[in-house]
Tab-separated table of C-alpha atoms in Angstrom:
chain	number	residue	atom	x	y	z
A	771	UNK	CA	114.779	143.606	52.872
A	772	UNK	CA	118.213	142.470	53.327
A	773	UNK	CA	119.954	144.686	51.769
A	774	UNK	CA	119.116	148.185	52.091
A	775	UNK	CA	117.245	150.214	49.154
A	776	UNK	CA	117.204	153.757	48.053
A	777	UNK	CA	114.173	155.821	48.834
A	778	UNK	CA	111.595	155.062	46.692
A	779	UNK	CA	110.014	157.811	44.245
A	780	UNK	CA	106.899	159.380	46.165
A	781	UNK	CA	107.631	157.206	49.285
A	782	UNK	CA	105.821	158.168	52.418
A	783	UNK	CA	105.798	156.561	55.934
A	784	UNK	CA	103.317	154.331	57.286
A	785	UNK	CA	100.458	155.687	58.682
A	786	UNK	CA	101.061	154.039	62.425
A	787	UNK	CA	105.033	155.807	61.979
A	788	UNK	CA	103.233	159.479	61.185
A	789	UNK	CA	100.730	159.452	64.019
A	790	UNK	CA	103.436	158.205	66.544
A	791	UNK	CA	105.830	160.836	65.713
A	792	UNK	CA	102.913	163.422	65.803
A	793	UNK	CA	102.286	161.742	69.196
A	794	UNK	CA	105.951	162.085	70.216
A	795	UNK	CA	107.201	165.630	68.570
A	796	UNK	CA	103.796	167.790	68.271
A	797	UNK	CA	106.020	170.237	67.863
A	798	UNK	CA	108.032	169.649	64.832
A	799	UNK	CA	106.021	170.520	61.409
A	800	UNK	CA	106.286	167.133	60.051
A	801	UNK	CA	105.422	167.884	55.976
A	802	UNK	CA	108.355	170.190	56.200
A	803	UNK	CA	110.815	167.567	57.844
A	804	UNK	CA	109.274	165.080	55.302
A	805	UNK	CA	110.604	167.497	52.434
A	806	UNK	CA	114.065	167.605	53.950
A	807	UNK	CA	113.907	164.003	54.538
A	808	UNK	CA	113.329	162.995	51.055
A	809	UNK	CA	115.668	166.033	49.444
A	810	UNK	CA	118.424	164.520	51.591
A	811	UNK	CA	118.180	160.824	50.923
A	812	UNK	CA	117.315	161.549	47.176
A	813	UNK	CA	120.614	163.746	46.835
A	814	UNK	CA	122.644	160.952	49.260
A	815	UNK	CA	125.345	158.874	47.361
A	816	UNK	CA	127.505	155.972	47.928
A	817	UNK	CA	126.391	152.935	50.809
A	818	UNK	CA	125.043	155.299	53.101
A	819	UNK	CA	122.332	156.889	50.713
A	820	UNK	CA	120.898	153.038	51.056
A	821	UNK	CA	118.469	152.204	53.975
A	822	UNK	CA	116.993	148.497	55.258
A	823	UNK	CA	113.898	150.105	56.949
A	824	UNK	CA	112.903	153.683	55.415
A	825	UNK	CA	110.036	153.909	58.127
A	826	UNK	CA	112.897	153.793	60.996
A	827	UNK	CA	114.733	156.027	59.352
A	828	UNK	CA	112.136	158.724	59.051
A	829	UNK	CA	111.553	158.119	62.817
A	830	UNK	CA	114.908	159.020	63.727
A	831	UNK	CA	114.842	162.017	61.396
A	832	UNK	CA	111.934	163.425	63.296
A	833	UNK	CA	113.329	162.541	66.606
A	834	UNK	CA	116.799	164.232	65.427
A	835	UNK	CA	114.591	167.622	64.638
A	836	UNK	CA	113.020	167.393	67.531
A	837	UNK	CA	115.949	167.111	69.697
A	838	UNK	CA	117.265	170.403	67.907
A	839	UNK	CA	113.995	172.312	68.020
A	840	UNK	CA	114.236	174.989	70.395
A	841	UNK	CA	111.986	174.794	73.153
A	842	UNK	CA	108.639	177.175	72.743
A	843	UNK	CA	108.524	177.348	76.267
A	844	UNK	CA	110.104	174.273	78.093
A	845	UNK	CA	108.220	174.838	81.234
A	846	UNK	CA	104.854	173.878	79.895
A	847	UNK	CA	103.614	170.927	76.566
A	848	UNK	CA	101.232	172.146	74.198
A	849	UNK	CA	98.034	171.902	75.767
A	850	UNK	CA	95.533	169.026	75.521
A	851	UNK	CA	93.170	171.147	73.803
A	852	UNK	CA	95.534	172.455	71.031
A	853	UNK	CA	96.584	168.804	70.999
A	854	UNK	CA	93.298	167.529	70.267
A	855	UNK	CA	92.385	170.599	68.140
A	856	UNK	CA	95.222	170.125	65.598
A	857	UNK	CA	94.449	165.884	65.475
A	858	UNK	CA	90.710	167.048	64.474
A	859	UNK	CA	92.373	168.865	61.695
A	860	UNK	CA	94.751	166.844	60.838
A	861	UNK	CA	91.843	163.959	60.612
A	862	UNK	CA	89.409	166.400	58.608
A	863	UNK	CA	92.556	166.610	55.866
A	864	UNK	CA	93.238	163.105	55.980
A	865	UNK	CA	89.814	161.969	55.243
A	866	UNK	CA	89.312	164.161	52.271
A	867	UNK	CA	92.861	163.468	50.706
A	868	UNK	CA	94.667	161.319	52.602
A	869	UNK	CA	97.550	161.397	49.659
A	870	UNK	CA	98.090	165.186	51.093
A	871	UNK	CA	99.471	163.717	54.660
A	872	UNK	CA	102.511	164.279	54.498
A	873	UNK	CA	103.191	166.334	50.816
């Protein structure tokens, strides 16, 4: 839109925007971030609590958190295997209720 909107009642991100910023920030517990997310904007007033592209601003919400996450050991990522372990889950909960991604 051209002009920016609040955020929407029940509004989630796009799929594509939540499994890129599980991609980029592994680390950062992403339903809890969501809840901050939408307590923040829905509390927000004036010109600022308005937004053009919600999804974009979600991004940079995660990337913000991540960026202030301490470090769980900033010598070594989280594995490939606990990588791939925690997609499988996250997949298994998706398929049986996907509305429970990110709620």
């Amino acid at each position: 839109p051209a002009r920016g909107t609040r955020l929407p009642d029940n509004w989630q991100p796009d799929r594509h925007v939540i499994d890129a910023m599980r991609e980029e920030a592994p680390h950062i517990d992403l339903r809890r971030e969501h809840r901050r997310f939408t307590d923040h904007w829905k509390a927000a007033t004036g010109r600022t609590a308005t937004k053009r592209d919600w999804n974009a601003a979600w991004r940079n919400w995660i990337r913000t958190a991540a960026d202030r996450a301490p470090a769980t050991n900033s010598h070594q990522p989280p594995s490939k295997l606990r990588q791939a372990a925690e997609r499988a889950a996250r997949a298994r909960t998706a398929e049986t209720n996907p509305q429970q991604e990110l709620t």
